[in-house]
mmCIF file of C-alpha atoms and ligand atoms in Angstrom:
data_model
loop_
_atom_site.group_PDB
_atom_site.id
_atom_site.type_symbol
_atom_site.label_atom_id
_atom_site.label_comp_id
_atom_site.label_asym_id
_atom_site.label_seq_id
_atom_site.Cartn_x
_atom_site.Cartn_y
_atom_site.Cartn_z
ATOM 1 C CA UNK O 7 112.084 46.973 206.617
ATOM 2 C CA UNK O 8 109.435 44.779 204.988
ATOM 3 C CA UNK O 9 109.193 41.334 206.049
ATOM 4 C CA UNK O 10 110.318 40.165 202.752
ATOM 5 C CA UNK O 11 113.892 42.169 203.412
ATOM 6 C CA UNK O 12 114.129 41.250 207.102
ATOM 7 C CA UNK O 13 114.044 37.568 205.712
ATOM 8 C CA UNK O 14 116.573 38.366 203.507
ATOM 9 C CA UNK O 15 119.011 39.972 205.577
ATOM 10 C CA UNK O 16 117.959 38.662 208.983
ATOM 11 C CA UNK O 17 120.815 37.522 211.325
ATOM 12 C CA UNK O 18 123.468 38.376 208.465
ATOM 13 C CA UNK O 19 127.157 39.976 209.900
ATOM 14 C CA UNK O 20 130.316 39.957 207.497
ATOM 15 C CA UNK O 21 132.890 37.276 208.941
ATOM 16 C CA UNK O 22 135.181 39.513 211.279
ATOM 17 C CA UNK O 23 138.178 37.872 210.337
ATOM 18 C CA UNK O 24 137.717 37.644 206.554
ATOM 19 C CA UNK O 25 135.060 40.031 205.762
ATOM 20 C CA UNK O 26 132.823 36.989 203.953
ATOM 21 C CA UNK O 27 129.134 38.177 203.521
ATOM 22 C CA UNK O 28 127.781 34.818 204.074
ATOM 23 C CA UNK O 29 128.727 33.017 207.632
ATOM 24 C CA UNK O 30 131.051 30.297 206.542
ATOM 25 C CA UNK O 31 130.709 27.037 208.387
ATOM 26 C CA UNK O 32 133.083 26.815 210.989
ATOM 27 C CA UNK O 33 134.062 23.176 211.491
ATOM 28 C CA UNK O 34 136.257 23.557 214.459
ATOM 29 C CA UNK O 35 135.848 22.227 217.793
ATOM 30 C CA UNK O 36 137.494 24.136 220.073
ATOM 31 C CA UNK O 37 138.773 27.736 220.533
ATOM 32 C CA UNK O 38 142.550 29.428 220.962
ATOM 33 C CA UNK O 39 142.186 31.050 224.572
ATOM 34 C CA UNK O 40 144.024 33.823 225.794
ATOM 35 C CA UNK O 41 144.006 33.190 228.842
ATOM 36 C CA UNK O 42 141.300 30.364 230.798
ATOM 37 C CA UNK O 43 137.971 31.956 229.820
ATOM 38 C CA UNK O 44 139.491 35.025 227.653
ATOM 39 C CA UNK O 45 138.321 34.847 224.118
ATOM 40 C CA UNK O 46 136.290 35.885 221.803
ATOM 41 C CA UNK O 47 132.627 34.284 222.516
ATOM 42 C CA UNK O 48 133.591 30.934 221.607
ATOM 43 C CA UNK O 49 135.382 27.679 223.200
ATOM 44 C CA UNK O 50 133.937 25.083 221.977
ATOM 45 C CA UNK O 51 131.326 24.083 219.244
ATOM 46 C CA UNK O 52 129.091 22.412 222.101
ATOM 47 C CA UNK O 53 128.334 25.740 223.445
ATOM 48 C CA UNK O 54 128.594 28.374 220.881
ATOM 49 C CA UNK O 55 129.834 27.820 217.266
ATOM 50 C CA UNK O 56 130.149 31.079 214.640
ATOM 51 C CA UNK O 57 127.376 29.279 211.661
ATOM 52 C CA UNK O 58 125.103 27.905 214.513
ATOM 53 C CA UNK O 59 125.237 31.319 215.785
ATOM 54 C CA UNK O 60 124.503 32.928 212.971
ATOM 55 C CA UNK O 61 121.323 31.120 212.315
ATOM 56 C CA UNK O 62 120.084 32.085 215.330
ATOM 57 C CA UNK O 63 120.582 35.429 214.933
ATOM 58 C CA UNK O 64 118.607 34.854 212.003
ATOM 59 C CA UNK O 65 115.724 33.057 213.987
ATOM 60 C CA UNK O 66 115.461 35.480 216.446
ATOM 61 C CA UNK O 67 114.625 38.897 213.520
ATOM 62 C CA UNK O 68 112.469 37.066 211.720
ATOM 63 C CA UNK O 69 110.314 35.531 214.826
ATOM 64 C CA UNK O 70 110.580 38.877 216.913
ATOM 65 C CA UNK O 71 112.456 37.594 219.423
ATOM 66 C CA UNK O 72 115.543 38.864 221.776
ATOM 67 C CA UNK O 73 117.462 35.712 220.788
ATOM 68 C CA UNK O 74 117.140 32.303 219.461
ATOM 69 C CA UNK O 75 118.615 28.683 220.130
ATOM 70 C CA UNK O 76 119.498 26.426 217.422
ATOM 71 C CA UNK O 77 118.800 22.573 217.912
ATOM 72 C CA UNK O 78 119.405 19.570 215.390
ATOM 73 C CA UNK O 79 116.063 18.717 215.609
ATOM 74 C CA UNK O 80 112.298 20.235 216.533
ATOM 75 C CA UNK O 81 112.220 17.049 219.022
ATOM 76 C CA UNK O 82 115.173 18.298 220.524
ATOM 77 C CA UNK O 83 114.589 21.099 220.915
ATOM 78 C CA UNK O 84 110.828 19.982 223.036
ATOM 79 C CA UNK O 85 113.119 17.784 224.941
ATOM 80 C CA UNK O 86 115.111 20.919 226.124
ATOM 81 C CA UNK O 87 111.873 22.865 226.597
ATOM 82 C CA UNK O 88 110.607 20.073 228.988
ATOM 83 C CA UNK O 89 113.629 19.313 231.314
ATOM 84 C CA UNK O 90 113.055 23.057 232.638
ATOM 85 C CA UNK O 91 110.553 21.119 234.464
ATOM 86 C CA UNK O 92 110.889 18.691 237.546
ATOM 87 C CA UNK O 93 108.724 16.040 238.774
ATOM 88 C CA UNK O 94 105.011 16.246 240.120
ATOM 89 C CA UNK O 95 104.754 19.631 237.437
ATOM 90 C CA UNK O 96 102.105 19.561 235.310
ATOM 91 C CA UNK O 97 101.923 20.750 231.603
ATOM 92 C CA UNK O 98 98.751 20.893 229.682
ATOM 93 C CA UNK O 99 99.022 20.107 226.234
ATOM 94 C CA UNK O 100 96.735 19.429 222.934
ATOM 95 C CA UNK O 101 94.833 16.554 222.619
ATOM 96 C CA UNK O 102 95.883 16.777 219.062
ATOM 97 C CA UNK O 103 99.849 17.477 218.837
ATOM 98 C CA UNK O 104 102.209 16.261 216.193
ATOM 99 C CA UNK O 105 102.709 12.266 217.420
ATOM 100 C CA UNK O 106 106.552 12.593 217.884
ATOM 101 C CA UNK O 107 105.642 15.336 220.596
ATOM 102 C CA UNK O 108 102.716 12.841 221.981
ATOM 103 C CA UNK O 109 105.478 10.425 221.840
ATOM 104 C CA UNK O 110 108.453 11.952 223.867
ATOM 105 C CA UNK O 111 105.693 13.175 226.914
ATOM 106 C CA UNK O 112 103.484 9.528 227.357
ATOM 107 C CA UNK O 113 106.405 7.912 227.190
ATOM 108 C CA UNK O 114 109.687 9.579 228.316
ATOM 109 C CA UNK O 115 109.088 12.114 230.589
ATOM 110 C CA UNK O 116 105.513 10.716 232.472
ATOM 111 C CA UNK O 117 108.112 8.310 233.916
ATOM 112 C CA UNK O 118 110.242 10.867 235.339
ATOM 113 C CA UNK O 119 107.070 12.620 237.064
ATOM 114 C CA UNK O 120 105.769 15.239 234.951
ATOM 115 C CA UNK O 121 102.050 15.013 234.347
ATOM 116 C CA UNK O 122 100.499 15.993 231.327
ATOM 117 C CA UNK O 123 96.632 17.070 230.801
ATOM 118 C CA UNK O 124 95.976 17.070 227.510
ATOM 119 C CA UNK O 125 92.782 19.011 226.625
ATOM 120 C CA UNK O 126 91.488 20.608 223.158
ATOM 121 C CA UNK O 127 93.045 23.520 222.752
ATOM 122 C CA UNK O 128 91.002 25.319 219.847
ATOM 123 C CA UNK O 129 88.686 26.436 223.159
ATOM 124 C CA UNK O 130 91.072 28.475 225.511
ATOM 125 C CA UNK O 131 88.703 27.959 228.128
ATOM 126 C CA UNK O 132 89.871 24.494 227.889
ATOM 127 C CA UNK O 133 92.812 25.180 229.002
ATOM 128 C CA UNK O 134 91.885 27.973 231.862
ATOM 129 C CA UNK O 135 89.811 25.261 233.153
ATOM 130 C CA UNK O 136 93.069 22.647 233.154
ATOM 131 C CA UNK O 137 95.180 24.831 235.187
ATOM 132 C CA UNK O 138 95.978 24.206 238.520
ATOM 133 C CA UNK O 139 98.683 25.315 241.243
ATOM 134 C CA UNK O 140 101.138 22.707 239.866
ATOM 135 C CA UNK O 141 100.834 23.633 236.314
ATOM 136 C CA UNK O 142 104.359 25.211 235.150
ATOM 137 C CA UNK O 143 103.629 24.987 231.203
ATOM 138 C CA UNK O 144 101.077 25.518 228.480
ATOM 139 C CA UNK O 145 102.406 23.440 225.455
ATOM 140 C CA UNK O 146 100.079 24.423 221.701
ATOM 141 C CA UNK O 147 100.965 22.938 218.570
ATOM 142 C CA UNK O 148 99.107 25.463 215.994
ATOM 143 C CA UNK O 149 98.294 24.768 213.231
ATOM 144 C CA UNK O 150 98.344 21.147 214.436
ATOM 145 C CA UNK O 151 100.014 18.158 212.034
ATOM 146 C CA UNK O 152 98.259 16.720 210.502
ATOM 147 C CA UNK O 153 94.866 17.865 211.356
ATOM 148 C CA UNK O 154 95.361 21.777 210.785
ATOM 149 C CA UNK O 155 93.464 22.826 214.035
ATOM 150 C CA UNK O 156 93.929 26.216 215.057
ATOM 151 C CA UNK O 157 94.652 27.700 218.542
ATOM 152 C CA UNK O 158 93.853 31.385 219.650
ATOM 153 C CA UNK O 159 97.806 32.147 220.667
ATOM 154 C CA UNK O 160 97.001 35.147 222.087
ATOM 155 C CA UNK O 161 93.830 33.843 224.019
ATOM 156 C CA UNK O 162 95.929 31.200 225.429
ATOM 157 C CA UNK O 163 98.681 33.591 226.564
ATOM 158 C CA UNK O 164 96.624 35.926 228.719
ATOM 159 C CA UNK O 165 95.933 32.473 230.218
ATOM 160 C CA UNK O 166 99.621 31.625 231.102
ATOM 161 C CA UNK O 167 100.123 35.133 232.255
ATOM 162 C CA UNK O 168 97.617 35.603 234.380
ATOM 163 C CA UNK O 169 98.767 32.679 235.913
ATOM 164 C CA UNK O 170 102.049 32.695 235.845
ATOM 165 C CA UNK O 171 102.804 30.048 233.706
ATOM 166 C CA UNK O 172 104.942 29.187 230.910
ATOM 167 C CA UNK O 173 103.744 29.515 227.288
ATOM 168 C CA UNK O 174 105.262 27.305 224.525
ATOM 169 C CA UNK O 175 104.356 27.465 220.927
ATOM 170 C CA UNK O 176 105.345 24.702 218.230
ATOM 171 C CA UNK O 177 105.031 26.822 215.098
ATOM 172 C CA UNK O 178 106.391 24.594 212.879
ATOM 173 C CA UNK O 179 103.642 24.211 210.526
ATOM 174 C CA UNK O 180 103.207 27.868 210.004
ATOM 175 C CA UNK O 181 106.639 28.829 209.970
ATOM 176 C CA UNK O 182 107.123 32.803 211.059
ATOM 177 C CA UNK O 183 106.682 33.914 207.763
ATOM 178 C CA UNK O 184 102.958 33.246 208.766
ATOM 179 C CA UNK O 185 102.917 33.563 212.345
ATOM 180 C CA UNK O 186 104.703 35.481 215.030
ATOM 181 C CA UNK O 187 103.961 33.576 217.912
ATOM 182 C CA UNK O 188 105.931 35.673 220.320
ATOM 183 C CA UNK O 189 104.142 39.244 218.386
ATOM 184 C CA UNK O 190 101.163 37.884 220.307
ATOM 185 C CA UNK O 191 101.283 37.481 223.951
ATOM 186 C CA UNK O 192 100.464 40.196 226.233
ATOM 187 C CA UNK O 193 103.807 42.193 227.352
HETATM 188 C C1 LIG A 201 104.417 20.138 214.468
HETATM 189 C C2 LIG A 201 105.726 19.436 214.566
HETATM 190 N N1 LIG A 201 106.469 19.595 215.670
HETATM 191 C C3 LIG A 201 107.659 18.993 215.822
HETATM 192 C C4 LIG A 201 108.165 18.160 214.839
HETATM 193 C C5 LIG A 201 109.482 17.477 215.070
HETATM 194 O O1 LIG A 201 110.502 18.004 214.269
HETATM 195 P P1 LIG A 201 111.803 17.128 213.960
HETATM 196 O O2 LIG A 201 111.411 16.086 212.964
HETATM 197 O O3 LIG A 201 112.780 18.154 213.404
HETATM 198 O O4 LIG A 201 112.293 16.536 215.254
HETATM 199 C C6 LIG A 201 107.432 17.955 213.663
HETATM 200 C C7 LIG A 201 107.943 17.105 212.596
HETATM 201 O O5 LIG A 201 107.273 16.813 211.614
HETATM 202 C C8 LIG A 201 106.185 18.607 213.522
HETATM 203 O O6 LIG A 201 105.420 18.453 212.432
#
């Protein structure tokens, strides 16, 4: 299918119990259950919700990934990304990331004990150079609000692989319909 299509159609399922084309927005909070933990995927909207669902279906074709997790916000969603970590970690980051991001690492999680090295990512030896045994992520922001500066995403992956390390990519300014950040690290 052409992009164009994929977008289109991407993540859509009829509703099973009404046949609907479009996911309807399922309000409830919690699920009928058989029997404790027998039903049908969902219990309660915390954990998996039908719409939410849905969507991130939808995320997942149209960024080429194997599945997708909807938050209610992009800083949430880095706040999830980060608490994978634990204290004396290190994550090296842009020197020029989107200031909420900035925000949310100086002055949350330093004080919990996760160090971050910022460095300017446009040069991936920037970051080859920043890595050290304690570093567990690589976080780009590309193209970078507000200045626009552009990171090699696949230089910067054969980085984190070769090292073992994780690889995040805030892609919000390009969206997917301009960049697949997960089409271009090394498999
Ligand atoms: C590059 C980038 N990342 C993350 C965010 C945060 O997204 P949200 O406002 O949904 O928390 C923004 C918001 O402008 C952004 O520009």
């Amino acid at each position: 299918m052409k992009p164009e299509t994929r977008f289109v159609h991407a993540g859509m399922q009829p509703d099973p119990s009404t046949g609907a084309i479009m996911t309807p927005i399922y309000q409830t909070s919690t699920y009928v259950q058989e029997a404790p933990a027998t039903h049908k995927g969902y219990e309660y909207a915390r954990s998996q919700n039908p719409t939410r669902k849905a969507l991130e279906d939808a995320l997942a074709e149209i960024e080429n990934g194997k599945f997708g997790l909807a938050f209610s916000s992009g800083v949430a969603a880095t706040d999830a990304v980060i608490k994978l970590l634990a204290p004396g970690d290190e994550v090296i980051c842009a020197n020029d990331m989107y200031g909420g991001t900035y925000r949310l690492f100086s002055k949350i999680f330093e004080r919990f004990g996760i160090k971050f090295i910022y460095v300017d990512t446009t040069d991936s030896g920037n970051v080859k150079n920043a890595v050290t045994a304690n570093t567990k992520l690589i976080w780009i922001e590309t193209p970078t609000n507000p200045l626009m500066n552009i990171t090699d995403i696949a230089a910067v992956a054969a980085v984190a692989k070769a090292n073992n390390i994780l690889l995040a990519v805030d892609n919000t300014f390009a969206s997917p319909a301009l960049q697949t950040p997960l089409t271009l690290v090394p498999i």
